[in-house]
mmCIF file of C-alpha atoms in Angstrom:
data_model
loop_
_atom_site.group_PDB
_atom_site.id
_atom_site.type_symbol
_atom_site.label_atom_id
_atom_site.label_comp_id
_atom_site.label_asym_id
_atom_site.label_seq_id
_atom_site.Cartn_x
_atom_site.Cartn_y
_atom_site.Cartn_z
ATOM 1 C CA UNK F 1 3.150 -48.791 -2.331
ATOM 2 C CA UNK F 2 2.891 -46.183 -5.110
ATOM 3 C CA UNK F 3 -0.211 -45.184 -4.332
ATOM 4 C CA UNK F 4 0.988 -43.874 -0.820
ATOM 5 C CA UNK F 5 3.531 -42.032 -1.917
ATOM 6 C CA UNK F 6 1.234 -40.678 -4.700
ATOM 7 C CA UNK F 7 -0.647 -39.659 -1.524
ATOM 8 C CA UNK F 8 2.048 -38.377 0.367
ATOM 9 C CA UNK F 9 3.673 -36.136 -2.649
ATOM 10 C CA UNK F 10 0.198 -34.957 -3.811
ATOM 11 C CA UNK F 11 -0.328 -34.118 0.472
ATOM 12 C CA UNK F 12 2.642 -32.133 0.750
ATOM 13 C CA UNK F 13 2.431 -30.059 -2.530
ATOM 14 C CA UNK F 14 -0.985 -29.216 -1.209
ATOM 15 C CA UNK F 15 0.442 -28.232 2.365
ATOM 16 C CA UNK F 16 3.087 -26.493 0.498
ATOM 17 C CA UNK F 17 0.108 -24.379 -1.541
ATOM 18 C CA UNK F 18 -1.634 -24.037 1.062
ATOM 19 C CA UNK F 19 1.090 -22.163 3.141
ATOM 20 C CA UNK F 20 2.678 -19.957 0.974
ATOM 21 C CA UNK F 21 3.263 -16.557 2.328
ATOM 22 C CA UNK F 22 0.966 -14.097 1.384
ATOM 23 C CA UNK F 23 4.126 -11.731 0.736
ATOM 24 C CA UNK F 24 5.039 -13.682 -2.205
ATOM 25 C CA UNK F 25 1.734 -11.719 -4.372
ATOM 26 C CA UNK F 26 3.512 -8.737 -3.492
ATOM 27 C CA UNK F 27 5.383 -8.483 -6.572
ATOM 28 C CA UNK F 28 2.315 -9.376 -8.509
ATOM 29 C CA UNK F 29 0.176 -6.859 -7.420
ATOM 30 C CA UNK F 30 2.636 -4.481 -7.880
ATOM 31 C CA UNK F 31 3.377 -5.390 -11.402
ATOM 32 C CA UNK F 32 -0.798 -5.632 -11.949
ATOM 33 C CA UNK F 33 -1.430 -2.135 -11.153
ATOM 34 C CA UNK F 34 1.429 -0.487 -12.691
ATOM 35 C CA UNK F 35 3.050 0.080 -9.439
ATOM 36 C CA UNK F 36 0.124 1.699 -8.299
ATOM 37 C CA UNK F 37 -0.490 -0.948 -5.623
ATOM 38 C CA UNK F 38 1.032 -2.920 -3.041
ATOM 39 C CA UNK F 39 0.642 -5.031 0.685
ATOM 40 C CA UNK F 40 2.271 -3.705 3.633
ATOM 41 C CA UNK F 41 2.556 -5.441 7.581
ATOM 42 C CA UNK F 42 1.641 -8.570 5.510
ATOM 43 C CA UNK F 43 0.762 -11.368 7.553
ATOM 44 C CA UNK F 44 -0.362 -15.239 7.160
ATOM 45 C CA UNK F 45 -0.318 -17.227 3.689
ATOM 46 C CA UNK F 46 -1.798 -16.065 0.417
ATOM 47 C CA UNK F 47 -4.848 -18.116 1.032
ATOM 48 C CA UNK F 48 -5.735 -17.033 4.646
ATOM 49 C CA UNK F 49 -4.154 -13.569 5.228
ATOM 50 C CA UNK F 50 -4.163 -9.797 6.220
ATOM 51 C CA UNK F 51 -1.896 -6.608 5.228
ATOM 52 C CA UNK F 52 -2.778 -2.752 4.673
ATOM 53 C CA UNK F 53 -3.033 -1.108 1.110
ATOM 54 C CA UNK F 54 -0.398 1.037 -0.088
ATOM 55 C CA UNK F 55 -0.524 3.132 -2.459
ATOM 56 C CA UNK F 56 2.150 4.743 -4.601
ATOM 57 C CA UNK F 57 2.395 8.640 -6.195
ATOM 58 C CA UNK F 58 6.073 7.400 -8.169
ATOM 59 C CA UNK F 59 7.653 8.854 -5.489
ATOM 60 C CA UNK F 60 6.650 7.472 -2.181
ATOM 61 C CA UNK F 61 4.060 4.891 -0.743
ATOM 62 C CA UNK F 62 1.485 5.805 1.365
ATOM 63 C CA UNK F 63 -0.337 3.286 3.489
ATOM 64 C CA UNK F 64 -3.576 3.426 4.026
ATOM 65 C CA UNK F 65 -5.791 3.329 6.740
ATOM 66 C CA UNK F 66 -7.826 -0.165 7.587
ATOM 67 C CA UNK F 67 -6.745 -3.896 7.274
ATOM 68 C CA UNK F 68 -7.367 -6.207 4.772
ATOM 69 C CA UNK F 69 -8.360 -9.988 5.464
ATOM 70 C CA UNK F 70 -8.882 -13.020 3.079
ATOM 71 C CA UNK F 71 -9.936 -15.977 3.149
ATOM 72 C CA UNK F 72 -10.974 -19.113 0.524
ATOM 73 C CA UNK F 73 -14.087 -19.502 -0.827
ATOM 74 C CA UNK F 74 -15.454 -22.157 -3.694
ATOM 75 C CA UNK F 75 -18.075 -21.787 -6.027
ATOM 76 C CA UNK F 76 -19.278 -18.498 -5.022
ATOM 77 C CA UNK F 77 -21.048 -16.077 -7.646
ATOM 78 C CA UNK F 78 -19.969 -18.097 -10.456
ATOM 79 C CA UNK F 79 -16.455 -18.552 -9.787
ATOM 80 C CA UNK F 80 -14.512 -21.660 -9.375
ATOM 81 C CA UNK F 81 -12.407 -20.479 -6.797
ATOM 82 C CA UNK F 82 -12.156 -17.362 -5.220
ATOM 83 C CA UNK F 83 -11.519 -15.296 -2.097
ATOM 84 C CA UNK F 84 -13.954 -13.046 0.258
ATOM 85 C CA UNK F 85 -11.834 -9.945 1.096
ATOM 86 C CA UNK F 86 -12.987 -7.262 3.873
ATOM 87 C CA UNK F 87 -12.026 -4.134 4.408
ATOM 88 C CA UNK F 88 -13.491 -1.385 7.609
ATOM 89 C CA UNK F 89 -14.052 0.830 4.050
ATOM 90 C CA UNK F 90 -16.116 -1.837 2.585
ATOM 91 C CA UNK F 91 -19.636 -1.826 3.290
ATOM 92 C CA UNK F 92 -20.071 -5.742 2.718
ATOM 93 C CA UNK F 93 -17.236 -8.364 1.486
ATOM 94 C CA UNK F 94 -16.327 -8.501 -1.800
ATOM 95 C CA UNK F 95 -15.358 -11.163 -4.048
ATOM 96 C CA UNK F 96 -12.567 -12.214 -6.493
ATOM 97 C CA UNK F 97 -11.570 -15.303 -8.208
ATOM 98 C CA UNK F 98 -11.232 -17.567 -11.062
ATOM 99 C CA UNK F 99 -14.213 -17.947 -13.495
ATOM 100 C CA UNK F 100 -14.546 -20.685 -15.993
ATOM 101 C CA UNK F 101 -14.090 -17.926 -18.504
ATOM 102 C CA UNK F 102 -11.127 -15.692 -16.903
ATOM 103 C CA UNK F 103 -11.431 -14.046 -13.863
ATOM 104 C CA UNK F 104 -14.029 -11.899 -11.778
ATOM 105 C CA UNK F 105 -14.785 -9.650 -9.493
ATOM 106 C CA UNK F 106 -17.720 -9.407 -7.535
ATOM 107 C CA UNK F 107 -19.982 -6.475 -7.394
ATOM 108 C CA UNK F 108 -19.425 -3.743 -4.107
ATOM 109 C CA UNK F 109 -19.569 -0.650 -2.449
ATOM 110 C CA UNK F 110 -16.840 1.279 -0.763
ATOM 111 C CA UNK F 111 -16.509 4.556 1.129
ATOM 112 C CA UNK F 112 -13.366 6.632 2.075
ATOM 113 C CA UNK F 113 -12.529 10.000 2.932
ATOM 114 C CA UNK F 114 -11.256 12.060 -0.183
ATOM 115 C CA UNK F 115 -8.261 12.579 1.055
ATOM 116 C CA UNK F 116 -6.970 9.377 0.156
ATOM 117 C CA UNK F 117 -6.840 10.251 -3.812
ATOM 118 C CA UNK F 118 -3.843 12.385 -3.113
ATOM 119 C CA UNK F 119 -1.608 9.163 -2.690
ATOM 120 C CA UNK F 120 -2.697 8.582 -6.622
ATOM 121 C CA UNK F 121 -0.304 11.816 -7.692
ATOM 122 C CA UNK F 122 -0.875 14.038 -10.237
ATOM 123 C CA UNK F 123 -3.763 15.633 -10.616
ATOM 124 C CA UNK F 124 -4.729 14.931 -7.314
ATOM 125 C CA UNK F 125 -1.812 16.083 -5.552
ATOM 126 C CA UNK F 126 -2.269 19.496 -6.656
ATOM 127 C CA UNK F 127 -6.196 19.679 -6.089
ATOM 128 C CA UNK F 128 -5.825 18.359 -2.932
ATOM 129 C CA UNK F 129 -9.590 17.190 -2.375
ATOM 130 C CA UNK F 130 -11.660 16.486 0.649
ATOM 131 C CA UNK F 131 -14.660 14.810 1.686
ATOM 132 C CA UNK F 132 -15.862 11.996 0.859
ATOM 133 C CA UNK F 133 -16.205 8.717 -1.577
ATOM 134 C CA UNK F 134 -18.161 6.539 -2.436
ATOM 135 C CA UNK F 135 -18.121 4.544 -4.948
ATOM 136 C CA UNK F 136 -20.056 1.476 -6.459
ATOM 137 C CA UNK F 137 -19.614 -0.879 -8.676
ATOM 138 C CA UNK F 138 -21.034 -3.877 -10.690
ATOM 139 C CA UNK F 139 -19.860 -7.625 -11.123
ATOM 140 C CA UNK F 140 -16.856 -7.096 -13.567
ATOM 141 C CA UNK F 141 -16.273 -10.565 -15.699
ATOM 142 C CA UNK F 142 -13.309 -10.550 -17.699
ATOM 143 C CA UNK F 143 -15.026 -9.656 -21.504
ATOM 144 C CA UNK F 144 -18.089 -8.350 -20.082
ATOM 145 C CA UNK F 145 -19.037 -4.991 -20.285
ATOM 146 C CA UNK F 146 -19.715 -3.588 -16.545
ATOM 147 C CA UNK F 147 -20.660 -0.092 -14.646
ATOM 148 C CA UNK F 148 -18.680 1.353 -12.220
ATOM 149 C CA UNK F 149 -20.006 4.906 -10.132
ATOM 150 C CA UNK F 150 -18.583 7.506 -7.979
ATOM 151 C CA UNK F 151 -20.086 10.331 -5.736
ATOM 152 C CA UNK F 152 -17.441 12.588 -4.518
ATOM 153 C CA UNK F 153 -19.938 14.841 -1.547
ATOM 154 C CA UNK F 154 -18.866 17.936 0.251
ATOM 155 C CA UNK F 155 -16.370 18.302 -1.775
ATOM 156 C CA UNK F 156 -13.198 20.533 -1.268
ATOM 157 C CA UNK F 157 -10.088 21.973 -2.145
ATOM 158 C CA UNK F 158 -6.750 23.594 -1.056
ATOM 159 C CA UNK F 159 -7.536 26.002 -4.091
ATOM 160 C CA UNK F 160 -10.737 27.177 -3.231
ATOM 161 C CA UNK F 161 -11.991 29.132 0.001
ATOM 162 C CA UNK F 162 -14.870 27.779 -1.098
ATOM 163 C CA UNK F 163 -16.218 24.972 1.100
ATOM 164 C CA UNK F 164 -17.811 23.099 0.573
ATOM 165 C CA UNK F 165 -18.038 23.298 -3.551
ATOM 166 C CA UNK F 166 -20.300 20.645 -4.056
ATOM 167 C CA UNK F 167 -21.384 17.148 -5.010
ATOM 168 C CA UNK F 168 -20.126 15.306 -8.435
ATOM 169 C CA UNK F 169 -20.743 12.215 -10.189
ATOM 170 C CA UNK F 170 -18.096 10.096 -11.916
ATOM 171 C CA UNK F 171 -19.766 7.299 -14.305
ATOM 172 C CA UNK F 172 -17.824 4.227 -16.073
ATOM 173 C CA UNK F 173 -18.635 1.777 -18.389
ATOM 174 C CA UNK F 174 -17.154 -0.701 -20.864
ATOM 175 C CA UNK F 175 -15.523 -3.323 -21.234
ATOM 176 C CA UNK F 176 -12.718 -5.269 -19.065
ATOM 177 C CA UNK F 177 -9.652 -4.926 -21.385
ATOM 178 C CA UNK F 178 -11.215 -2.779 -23.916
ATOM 179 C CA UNK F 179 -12.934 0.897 -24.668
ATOM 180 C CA UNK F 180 -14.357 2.541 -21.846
ATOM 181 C CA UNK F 181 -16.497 5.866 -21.378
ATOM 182 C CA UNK F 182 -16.813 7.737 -18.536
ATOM 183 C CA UNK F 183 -18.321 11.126 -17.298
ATOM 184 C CA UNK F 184 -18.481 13.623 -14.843
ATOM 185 C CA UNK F 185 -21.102 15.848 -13.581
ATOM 186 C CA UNK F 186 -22.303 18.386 -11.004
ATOM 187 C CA UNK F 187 -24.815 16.909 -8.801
ATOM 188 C CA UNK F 188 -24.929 20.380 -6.671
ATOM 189 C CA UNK F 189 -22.561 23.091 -6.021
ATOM 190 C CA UNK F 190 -21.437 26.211 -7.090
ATOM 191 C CA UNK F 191 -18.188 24.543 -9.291
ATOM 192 C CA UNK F 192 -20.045 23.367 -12.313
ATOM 193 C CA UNK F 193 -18.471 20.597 -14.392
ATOM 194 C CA UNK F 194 -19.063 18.593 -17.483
ATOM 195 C CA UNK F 195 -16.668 16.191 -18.779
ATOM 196 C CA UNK F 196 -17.181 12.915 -20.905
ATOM 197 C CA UNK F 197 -14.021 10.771 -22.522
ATOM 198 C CA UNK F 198 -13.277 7.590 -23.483
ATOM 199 C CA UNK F 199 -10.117 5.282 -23.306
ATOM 200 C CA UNK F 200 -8.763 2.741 -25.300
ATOM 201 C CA UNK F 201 -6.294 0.509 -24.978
ATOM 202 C CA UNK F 202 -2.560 1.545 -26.046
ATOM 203 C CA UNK F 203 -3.991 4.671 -27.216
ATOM 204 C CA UNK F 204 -3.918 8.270 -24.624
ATOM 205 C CA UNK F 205 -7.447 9.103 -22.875
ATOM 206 C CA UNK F 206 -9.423 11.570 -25.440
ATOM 207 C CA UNK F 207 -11.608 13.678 -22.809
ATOM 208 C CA UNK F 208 -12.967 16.506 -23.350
ATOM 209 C CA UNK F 209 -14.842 18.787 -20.916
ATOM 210 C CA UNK F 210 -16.069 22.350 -19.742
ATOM 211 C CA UNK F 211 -15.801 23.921 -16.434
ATOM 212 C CA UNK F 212 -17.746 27.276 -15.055
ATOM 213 C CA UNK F 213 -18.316 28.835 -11.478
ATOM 214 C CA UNK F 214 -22.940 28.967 -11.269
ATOM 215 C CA UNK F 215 -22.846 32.387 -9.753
ATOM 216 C CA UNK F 216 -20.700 34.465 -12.939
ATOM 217 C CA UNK F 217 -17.237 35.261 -13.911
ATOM 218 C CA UNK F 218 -16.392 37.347 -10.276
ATOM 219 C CA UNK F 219 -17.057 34.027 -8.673
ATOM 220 C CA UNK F 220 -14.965 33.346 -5.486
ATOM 221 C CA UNK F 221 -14.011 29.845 -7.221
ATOM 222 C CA UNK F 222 -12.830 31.668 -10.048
ATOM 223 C CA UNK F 223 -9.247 30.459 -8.587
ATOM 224 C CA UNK F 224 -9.680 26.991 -9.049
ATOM 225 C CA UNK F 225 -11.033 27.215 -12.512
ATOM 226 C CA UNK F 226 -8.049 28.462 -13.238
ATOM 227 C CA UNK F 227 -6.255 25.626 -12.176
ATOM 228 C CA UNK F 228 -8.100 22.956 -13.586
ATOM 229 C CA UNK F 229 -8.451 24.809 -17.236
ATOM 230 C CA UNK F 230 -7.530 27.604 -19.302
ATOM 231 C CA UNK F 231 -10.625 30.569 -20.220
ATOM 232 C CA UNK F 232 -12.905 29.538 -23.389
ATOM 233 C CA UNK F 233 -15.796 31.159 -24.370
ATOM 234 C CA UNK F 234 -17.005 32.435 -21.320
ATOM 235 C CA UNK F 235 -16.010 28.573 -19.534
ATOM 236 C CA UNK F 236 -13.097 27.109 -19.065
ATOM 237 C CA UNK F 237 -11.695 24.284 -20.778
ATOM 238 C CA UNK F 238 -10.682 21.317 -18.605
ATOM 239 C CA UNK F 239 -6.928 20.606 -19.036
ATOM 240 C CA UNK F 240 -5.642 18.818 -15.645
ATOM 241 C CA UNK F 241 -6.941 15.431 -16.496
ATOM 242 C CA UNK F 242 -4.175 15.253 -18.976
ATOM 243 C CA UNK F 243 -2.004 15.338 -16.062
ATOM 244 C CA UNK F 244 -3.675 11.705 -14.671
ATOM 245 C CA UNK F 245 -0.988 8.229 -14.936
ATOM 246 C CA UNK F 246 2.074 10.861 -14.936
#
């Protein structure tokens, strides 16, 4: 007799898991990613689900393009527990979940137009890129250091006339929850840029970086340097990633 109704409680808490609404992470996510993030036209439970991204400047959300789907999976890439997530931006699935040791996320590659930064805010808002993303990454374990890249091609901007200015390289590394380096280069292009940094936790970004237009000072991008810096010995002196997380 106690063992069925062991049965039928441990049943229903499991139907009970199993069906909670996927709107219920909302809150979570948003809190995660410092209101950064969150699920819109959020359908089915938080195991087997869909919504669309938004994304949030402070001000207003902006959702983007694409739906999201979920689903369970167990004992995949050294998690426990986890879910396969795909995306019309993703090239493959990706994977997140529990690890014996904290949690994980699987490694990926993703491509969107560069548009979509603006929804981040400041600086982005004001640069107002275009062209495209992509961006790669490797397995990130909670504790373990990891790489992260992105290639930003053809790119533009509502400051320059100049289009398009060229192709740059953003490179991460570090650790999950600890000091990370990063730096960006010029792959091609007439806007030549060469920034490294590092971040730490609690403490403000320390970056540090140069800026200069490949064909001379009467450069037709000599407008957007502007923007982006202030004039230093014949460069200019990146300032407008001080302006990122406001």
């Amino acid at each position: 007799m106690v063992r069925g109704w062991l049965i039928f409680i441990l049943a229903n808490v499991l139907i009970f898991l199993f069906l909670i609404p996927a709107y219920d992470f909302r809150p979570d996510l948003h809190t995660l990613s410092k209101n950064r993030l969150t699920l819109l036209n959020i359908h089915g439970s938080i195991w087997y689900g869909s919504a669309s991204l938004g994304i949030s400047d402070g001000r207003r959300t902006y959702a983007l393009p694409g739906e999201i789907n979920w689903y369970p999976m167990l004992f995949l890439d050294g998690m426990i527990i986890g879910f396969s997530v795909s995306h019309p931006n993703l090239e493959d699935n990706i994977y997140f979940g529990l690890r014996p040791i904290g949690f994980g996320l699987g490694s990926g590659k993703a491509s969107f137009p560069a548009t979509w930064l603006t929804a981040l805010g400041a600086p982005f808002n004001s640069i107002r890129p275009e062209g495209q993303i992509e961006l790669n990454w490797g397995r990130i374990v909670s504790g373990e250091p990891f790489k992260a890249e992105l290639i930003w091609t053809d790119a533009q901007s509502v400051l320059s006339q100049v289009r398009p200015l060229g192709d740059y390289k953003l490179e991460v590394s570090g650790v999950t929850k600890g000091p990370m380096n990063f730096k960006i280069s010029t792959l091609k292009g007439k806007l030549q840029i060469d920034v490294s940094g590092e971040t730490k936790p609690g403490e403000k970004p320390n970056i540090k970086g140069y800026a200069s237009a490949s064909d001379g000072v009467d450069s037709p991008i000599k407008g957007i340097l502007g923007h982006i810096g202030r004039p230093k010995d014949g460069k200019y002196e990146i300032t407008i990633f001080n302006e990122v997380g406001r």
